[in-house]
Coordinates of C-alpha atoms in Angstrom, one line a residue:
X144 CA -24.6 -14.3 -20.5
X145 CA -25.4 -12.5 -16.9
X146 CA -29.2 -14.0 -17.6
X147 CA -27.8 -17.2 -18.0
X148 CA -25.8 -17.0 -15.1
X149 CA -28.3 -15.4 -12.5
X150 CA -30.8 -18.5 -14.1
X151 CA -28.0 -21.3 -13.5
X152 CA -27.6 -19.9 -9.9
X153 CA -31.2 -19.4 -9.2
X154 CA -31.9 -23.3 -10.4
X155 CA -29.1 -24.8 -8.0
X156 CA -30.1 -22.5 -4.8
X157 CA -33.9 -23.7 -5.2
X158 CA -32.4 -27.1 -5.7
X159 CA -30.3 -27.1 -2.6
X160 CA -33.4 -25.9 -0.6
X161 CA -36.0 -28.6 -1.6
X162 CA -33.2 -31.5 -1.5
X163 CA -32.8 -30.8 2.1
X164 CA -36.5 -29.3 3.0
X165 CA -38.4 -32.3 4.5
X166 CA -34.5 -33.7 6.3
X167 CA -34.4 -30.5 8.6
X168 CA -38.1 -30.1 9.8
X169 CA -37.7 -33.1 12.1
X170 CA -34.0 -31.8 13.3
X171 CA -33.3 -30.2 16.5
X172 CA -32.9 -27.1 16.1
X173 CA -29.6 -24.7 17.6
X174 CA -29.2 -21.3 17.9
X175 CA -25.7 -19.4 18.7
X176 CA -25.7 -15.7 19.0
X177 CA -22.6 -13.4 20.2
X178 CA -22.0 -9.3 20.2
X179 CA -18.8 -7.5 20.5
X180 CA -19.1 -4.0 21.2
X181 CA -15.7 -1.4 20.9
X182 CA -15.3 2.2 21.8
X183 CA -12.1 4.1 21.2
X184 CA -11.1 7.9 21.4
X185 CA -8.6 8.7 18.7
X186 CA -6.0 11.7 18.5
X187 CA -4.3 12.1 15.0
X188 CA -1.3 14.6 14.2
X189 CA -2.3 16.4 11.0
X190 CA -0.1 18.2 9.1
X191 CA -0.8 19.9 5.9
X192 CA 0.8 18.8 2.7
X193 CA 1.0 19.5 -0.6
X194 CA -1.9 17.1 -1.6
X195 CA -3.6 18.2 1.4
X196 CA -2.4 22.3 2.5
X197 CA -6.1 22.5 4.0
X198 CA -6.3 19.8 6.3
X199 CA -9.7 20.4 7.6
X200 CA -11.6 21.3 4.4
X201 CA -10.2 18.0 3.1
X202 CA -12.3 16.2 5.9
X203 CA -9.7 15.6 8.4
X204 CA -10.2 15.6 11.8
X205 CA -8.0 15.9 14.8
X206 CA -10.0 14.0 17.5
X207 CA -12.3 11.1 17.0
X208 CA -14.7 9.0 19.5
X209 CA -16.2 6.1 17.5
X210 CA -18.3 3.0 18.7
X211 CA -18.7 -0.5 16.8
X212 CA -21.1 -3.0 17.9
X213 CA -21.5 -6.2 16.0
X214 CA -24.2 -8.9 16.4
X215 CA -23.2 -12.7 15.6
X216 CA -25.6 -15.2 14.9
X217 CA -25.6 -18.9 13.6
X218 CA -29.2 -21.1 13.4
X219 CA -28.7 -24.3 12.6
X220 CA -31.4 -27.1 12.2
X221 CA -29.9 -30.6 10.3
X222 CA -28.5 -30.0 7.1
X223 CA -29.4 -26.2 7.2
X224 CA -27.3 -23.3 8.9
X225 CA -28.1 -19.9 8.5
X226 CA -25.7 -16.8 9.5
X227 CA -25.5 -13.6 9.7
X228 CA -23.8 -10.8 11.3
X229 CA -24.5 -6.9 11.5
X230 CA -22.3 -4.0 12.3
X231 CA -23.3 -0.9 13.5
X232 CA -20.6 1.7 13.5
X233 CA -20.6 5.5 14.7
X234 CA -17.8 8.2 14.6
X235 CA -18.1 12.0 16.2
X236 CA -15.7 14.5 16.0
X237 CA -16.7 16.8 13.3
X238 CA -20.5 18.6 12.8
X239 CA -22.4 16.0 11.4
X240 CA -21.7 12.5 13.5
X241 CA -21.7 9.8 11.3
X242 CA -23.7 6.1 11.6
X243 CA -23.5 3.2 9.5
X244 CA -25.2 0.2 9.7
X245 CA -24.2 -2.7 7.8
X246 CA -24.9 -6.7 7.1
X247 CA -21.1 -8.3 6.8
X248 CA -22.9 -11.5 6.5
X249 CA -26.2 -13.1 6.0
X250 CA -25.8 -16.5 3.8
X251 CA -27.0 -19.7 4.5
X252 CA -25.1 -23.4 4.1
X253 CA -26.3 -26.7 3.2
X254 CA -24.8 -30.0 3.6
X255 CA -25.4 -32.1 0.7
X256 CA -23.5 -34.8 1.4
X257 CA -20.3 -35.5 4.4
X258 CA -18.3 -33.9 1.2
X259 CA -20.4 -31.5 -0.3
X260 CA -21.9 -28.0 0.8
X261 CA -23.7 -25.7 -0.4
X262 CA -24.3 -21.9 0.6
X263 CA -25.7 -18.7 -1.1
X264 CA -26.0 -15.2 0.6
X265 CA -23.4 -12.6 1.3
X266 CA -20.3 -13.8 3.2
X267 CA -16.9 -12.6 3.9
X268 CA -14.2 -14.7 3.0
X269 CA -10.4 -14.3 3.6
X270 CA -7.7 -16.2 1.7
X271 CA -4.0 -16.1 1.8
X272 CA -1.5 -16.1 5.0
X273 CA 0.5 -13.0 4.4
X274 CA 0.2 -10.7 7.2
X275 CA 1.2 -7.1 5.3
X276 CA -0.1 -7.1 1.6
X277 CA -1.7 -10.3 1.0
X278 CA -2.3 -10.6 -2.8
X279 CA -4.8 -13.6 -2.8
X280 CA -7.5 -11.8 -0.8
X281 CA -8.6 -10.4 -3.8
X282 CA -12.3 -9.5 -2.2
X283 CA -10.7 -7.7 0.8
X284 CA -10.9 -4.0 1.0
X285 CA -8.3 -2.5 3.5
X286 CA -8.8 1.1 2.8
X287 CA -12.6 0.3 4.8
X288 CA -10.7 -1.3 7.5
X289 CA -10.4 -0.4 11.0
X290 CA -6.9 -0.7 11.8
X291 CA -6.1 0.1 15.3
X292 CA -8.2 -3.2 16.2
X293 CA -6.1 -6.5 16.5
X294 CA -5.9 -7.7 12.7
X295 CA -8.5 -10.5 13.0
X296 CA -11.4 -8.2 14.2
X297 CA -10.2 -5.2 10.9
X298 CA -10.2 -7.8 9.0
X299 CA -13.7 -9.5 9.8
X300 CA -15.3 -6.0 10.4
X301 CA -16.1 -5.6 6.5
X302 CA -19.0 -6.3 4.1
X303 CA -18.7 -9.7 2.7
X304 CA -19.5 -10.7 -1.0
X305 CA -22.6 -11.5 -2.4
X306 CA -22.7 -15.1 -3.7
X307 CA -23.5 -18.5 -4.5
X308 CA -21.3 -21.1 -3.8
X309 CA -20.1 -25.1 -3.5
X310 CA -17.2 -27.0 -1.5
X311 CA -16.5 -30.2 -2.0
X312 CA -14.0 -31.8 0.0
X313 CA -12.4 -35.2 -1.4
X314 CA -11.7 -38.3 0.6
X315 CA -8.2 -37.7 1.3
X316 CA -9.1 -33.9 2.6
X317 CA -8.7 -32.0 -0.4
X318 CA -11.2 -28.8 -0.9
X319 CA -12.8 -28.1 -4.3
X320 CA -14.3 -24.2 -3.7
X321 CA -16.5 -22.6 -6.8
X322 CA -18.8 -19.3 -6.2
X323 CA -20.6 -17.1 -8.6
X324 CA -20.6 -13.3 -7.3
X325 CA -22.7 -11.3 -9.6
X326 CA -22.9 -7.6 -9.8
X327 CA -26.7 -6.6 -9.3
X328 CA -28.3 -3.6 -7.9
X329 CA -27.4 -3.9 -4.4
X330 CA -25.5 -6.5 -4.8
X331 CA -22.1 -6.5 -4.6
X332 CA -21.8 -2.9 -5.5
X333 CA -17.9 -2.2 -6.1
X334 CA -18.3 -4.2 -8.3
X335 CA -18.2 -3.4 -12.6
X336 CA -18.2 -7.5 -13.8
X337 CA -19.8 -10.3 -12.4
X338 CA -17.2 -12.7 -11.1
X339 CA -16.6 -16.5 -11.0
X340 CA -14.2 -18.0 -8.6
X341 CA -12.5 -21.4 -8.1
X342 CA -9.9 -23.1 -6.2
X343 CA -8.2 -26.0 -5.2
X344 CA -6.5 -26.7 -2.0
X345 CA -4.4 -29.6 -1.2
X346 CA -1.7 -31.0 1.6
X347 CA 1.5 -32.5 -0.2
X348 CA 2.3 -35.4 2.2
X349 CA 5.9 -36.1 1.0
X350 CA 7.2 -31.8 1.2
X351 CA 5.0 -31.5 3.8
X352 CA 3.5 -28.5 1.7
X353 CA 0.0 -26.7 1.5
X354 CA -0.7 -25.4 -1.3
X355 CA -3.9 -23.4 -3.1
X356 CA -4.6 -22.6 -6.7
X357 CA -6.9 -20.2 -7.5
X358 CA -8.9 -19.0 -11.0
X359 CA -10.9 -16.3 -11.0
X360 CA -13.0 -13.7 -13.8
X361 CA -14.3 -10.5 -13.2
X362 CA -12.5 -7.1 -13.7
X363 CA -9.1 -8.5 -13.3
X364 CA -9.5 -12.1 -14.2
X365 CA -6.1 -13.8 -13.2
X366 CA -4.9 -16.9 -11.2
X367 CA -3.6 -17.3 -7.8
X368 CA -1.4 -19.4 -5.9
X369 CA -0.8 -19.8 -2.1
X370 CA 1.9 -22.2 -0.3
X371 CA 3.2 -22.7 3.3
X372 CA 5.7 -25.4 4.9
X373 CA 6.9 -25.8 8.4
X374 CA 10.0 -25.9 9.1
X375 CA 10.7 -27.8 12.4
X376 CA 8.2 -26.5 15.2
X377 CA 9.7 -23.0 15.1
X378 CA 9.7 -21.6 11.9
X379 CA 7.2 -21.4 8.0
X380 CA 8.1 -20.1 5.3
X381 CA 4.9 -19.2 2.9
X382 CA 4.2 -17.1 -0.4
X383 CA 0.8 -16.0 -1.5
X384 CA 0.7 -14.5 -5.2
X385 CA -1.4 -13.3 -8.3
X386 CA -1.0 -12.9 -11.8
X387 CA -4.0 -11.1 -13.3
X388 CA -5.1 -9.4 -16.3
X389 CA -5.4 -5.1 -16.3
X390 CA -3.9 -2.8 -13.9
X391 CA -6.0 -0.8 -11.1
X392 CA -3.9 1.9 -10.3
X393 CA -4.2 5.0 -13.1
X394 CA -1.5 7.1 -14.4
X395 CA -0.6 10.8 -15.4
X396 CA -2.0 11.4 -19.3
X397 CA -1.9 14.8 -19.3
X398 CA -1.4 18.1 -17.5
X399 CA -2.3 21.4 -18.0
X400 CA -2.8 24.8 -15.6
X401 CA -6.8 25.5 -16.7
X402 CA -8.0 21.8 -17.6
X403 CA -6.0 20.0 -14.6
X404 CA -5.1 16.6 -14.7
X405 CA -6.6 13.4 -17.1
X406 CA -5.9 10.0 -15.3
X407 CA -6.2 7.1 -16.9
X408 CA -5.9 3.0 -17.0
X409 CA -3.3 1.4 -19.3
X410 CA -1.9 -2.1 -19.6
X411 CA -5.5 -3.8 -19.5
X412 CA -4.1 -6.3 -21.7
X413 CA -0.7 -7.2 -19.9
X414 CA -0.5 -9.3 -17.1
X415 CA 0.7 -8.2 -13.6
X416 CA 2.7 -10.3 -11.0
X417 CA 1.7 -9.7 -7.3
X418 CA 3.6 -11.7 -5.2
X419 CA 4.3 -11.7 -1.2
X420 CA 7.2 -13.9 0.3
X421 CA 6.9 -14.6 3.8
X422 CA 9.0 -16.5 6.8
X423 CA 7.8 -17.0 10.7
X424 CA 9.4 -18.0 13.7
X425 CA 8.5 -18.6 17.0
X426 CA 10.8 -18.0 20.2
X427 CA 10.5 -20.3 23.3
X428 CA 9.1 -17.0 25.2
X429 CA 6.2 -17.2 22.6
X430 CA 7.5 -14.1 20.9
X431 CA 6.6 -14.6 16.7
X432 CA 8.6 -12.7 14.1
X433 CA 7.4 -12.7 10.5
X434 CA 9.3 -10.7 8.0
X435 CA 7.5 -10.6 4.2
X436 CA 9.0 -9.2 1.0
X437 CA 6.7 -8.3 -1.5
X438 CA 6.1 -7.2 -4.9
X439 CA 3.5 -5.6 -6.9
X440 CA 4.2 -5.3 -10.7
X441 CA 1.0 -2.9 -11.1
X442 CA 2.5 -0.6 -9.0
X443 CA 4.1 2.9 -9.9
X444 CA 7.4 2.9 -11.3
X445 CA 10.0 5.6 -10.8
X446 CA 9.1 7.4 -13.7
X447 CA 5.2 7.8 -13.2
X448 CA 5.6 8.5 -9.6
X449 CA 7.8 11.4 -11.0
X450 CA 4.7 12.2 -12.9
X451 CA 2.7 12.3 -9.9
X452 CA 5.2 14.3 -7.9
X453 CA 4.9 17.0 -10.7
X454 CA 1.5 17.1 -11.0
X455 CA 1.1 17.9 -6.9
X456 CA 4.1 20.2 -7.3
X457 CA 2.0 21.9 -10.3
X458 CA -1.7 21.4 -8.3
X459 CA 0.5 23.7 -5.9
X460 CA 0.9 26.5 -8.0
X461 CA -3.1 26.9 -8.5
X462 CA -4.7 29.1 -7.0
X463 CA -9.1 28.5 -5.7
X464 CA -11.1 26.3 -7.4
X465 CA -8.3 25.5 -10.4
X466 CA -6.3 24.0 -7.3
X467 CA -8.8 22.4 -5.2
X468 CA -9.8 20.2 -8.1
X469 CA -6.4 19.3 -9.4
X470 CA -5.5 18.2 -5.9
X471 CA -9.0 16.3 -6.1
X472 CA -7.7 14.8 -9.3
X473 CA -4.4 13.2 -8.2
X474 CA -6.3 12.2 -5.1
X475 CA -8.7 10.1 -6.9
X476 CA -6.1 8.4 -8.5
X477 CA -3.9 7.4 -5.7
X478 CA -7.0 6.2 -3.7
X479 CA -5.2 2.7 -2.9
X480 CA -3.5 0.6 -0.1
X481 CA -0.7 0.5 -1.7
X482 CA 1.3 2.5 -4.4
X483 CA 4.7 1.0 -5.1
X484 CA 6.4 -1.9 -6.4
X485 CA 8.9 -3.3 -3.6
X486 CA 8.0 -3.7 0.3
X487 CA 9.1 -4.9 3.2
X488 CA 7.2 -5.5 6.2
X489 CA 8.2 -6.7 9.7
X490 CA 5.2 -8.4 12.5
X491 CA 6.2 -8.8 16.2
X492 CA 3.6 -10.4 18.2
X493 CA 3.3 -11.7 22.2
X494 CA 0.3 -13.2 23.6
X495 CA 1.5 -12.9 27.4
X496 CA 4.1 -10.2 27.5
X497 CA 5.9 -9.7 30.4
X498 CA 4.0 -12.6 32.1
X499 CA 1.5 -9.6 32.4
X500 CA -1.5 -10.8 30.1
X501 CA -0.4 -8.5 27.7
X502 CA -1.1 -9.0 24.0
X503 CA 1.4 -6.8 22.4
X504 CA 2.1 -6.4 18.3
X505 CA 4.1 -4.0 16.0
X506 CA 4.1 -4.0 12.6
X507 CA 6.3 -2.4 9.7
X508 CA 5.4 -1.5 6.0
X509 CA 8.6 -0.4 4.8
X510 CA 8.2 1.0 1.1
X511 CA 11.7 0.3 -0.3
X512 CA 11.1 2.4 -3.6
X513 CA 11.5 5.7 -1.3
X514 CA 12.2 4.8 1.8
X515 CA 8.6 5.4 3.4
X516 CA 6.7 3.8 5.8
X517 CA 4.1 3.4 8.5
X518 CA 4.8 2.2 12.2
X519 CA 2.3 0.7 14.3
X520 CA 2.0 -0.7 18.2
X521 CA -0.7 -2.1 19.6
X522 CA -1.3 -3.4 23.3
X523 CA -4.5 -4.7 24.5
X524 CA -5.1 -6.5 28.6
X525 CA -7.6 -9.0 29.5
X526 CA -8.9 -6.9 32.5
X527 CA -12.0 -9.5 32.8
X528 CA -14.0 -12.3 31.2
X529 CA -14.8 -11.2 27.8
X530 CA -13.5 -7.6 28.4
X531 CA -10.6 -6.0 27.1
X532 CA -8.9 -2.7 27.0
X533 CA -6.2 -1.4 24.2
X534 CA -3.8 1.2 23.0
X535 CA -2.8 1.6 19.6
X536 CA 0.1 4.0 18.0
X537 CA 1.3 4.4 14.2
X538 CA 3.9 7.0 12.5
X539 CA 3.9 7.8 8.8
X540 CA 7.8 8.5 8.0
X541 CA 9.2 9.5 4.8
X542 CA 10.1 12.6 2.8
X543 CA 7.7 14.9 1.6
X544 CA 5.5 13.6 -1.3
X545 CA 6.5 10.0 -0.5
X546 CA 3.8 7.5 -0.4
X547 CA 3.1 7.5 3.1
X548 CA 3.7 11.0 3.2
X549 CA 1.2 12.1 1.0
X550 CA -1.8 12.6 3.4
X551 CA -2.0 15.0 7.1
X552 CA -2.7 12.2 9.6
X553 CA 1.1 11.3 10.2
X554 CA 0.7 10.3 13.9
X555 CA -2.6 9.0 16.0
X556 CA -3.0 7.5 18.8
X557 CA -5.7 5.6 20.3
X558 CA -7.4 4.2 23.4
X559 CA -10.1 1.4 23.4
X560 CA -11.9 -1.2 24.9
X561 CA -14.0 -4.2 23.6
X562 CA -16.9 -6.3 25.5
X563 CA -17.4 -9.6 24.0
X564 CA -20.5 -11.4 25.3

C-alpha cells in the first residue's frame, strides 16, 4: 500500500511541475528573504523531587544562554513559489554547548488554477484557535517548543511535516485541503504510519459560523472539528475537538523492586474525545481575555495516576542503578504536554500597555484534577525598528507528585531580545 502511495504522490508532483514548466520561464521573477535572530539568558529554580532527587544528573541546568537565528525566504516566479526557512539554535550552560540546525520549511506551491494549488515539500502547518491545549493541531509538538517567546514565534519555530498536498478553494470561498505525509527515512521521523489528511472549511452565512472538519489516518486515525462565532465586536466563543482511535499516553502494568516498572498502551481500539471550549473578549483599552475549558478523555484518571504516584513512591525506595532506571521508566511514560483529563486555562494579552508600547501576556494552565498548574508573564518593548527586548516569568504550583510538580525546574526567569530584519 505505501508503494502505491509514494507512486500516486510521485505521479501528481511530476505532473504539477511539467503543467506549469514552460508558464513560469517567461515570469518575472521575486525574491523575499527575512531573519530573526533571539538571544536570552535563562535562570531556572530547580528543586529535586521524587522523579528527579538528582537534579543535575538528570540534565538539568540552572542557568542557560541560548541564541536562535532563523532565515526566511520565498521565490516566486508565475505559477511557482518556493519557500523555505532554516533555524539555527544554540544553548550553553552545561559542558558540552549544544547546536542544532534545522529546515522548518522547504516546500514548494503551484497554482493550478485561481482555485486550485498545489505544493509538496516539508511545511509547518497550524490548525485550530485554542490558545492552551489545542486538540486539532494534531502535527504540533509543544514539548520541542520554545516557550518564553510570544506564542506565534514557539509556535512557528518547529520542524514542519513532510508532505504532498492540494487546496482547492470553491467559488463561494470554501477550502477543500488533502495532503499525504509519509513516513520515510528522513522523512517525517516521529512518525510510525504514513498519514493522509483532509479537511473542509466553510463560513455559515446565516449563524455567522466558521466551521472545519477534519479526517485524518495515521497512528491515531480520528476526525476533527473546529468552530468560532462572533459575538458583537467584543466577544467569540470557539471549540476545537478530536475524536480519534488509540490512546498515546501508557499506563502502570506492573511493578516489582528488581525488574522495575512495564508501561504499556491500552485502549487502541476505543475512541477518545479531546475537546477545548473557548470564549474571548476584548475591552475598549484593547485588553483580551480568553478563558478555555478543556477535556482530554485519553488522559490519566484518578486511579492510574494513583498508580503512577506509587510507582515514584516505590522508584524512591531503590537504591543505585535499580532506582535510576525505575525513575527512567515512569519518566518515559509521562513524557507529554499534558497528563490529565480536566483543565482550565486563562490568556490576558495588551498590545500597548500603559500607553508604554508594551506588549504584555499571562497565561494560566490550571489542571483541575489536582489542583496544579503553571503561571507565565511575558513583557516584550519595541525599543527600535525591527528590534525588541523581553522578559518572561513562569511558576509550576501544586503538591508534590502533581502533574506540574513532577519535574525540578519550578521557577525560571528570562531576559531576551529579538532583531528582525
Amino acid at each position: 500500500m505505501r508503494i502505491f502511495n509514494v507512486f500516486l504522490v510521485g505521479c501528481g508532483v511530476f505532473s504539477l511541475l511539467t503543467t506549469v514548466g514552460q508558464q513560469v520561464r517567461a515570469e518575472e521573477l521575486q525574491l523575499d528573504l527575512s531573519a530573526e535572530i533571539g538571544v536570552y539568558a535563562r535562570g531556572n529554580d530547580l528543586r529535586k523531587t521524587d522523579l528527579f532527587p538528582d537534579v543535575e544528573s538528570a540534565g538539568y541546568q540552572a542557568d542557560l544562554l541560548g541564541a536562535d537565528v532563523s532565515a526566511n525566504g520565498t521565490l516566486e516566479q508565475g505559477r511557482l513559489r518556493l519557500s523555505g526557512k532554516g533555524r539555527l539554535s544554540g544553548l550553553t550552560g552545561s559542558a558540552n554547548p549544544v547546536a542544532e540546525v534545522t529546515a522548518d520549511e522547504l516546500y514548494a506551491e503551484v497554482r493550478l488554477s485561481d482555485q486550485l494549488f498545489g505544493y509538496f515539500g516539508r511545511r509547518n502547518f497550524a490548525f485550530g484557535q485554542s490558545y492552551g491545549l489545542n486538540p486539532v493541531d494534531i502535527y504540533n509538538q509543544p514539548l520541542k517548543e520554545n516557550r518564553l517567546y510570544p506564542s506565534d514565534k514557539s509556535r512557528n519555530d518547529t520542524v514542519g511535516v513532510d508532505l504532498a498536498g492540494f487546496d482547492f478553494l470553491t467559488n463561494s470561498g470554501d477550502t477543500f485541503k488533502i495532503f499525504y505525509a509519509p513516513e520515510l527515512d528522513r522523512l517525517n521521523e516521529d512518525f510510525t504510519e504514513d498519514n493522509w489528511y483532509l479537511s473542509y472549511s466553510t463560513f455559515l452565512e446565516t449563524s455567522g459560523i466558521d466551521v472545519t472538519t477534519s479526517a485524518f489516518w495515521g497512528e491515531r486515525p480520528g476526525v476533527g472539528l473546529s468552530g468560532s462565532v462572533a459575538i458583537g465586536d467584543k466577544t467569540v466563543l470557539y471549540a476545537d475537538g478530536t475524536l480519534r482511535r488509540g490512546r498515546e499516553k501508557k499506563t502502570l502494568q506492573s511493578s516489582t523492586l528488581i525488574d522495575g516498572f512495564t508501561f504499556a498502551s491500552d485502549g487502541d481500539d476505543k475512541a477518545y474525545a479531546f475537546v477545548t471550549l473557548g470564549a474571548g473578549y476584548t475591552f475598549e483599552n484593547g485588553l483580551s481575555v480568553n478563558l478555555e475549558y478543556t477535556y482530554d478523555g485519553a488522559g490519566y484518571s484518578e486511579d492510574e495516576w494513583d498508580d503512577i504516584d506509587e510507582s515514584i513512591t516505590l522508584a524512591s525506595s531503590m537504591s543505585g542503578s535499580l532506582a535510576s532506571r525505575a525513575r527512567g521508566q515512569v519518566n518515559t511514560a509521562l513524557r507529554h504536554h499534558s497528563l490529565r483529563r480536566n483543565y482550565a486555562f486563562l490568556r490576558m494579552a495588551q498590545d500597548d500597555l500603559l500607553d508604554l508600547n508594551l506588549e504584555a501576556e499571562l497565561t494560566l494552565l490550571h489542571g483541575l484534577d489536582d489542583q496544579s498548574g503553571r503561571v507565565g508573564v511575558r513583557l516584550e518593548k519595541e525599543v527600535a525598528e525591527g528590534a525588541s527586548i523581553g522578559v518572561f516569568a513562569s511558576h509550576r504550583y501544586g503538591k508534590e507528585n502533581s502533574e506540574f510538580r513532577l519535574r525540578p525546574d519550578i521557577s525560571s526567569l528570562a531576559l531576551y531580545t529579538l532583531l528582525r530584519f
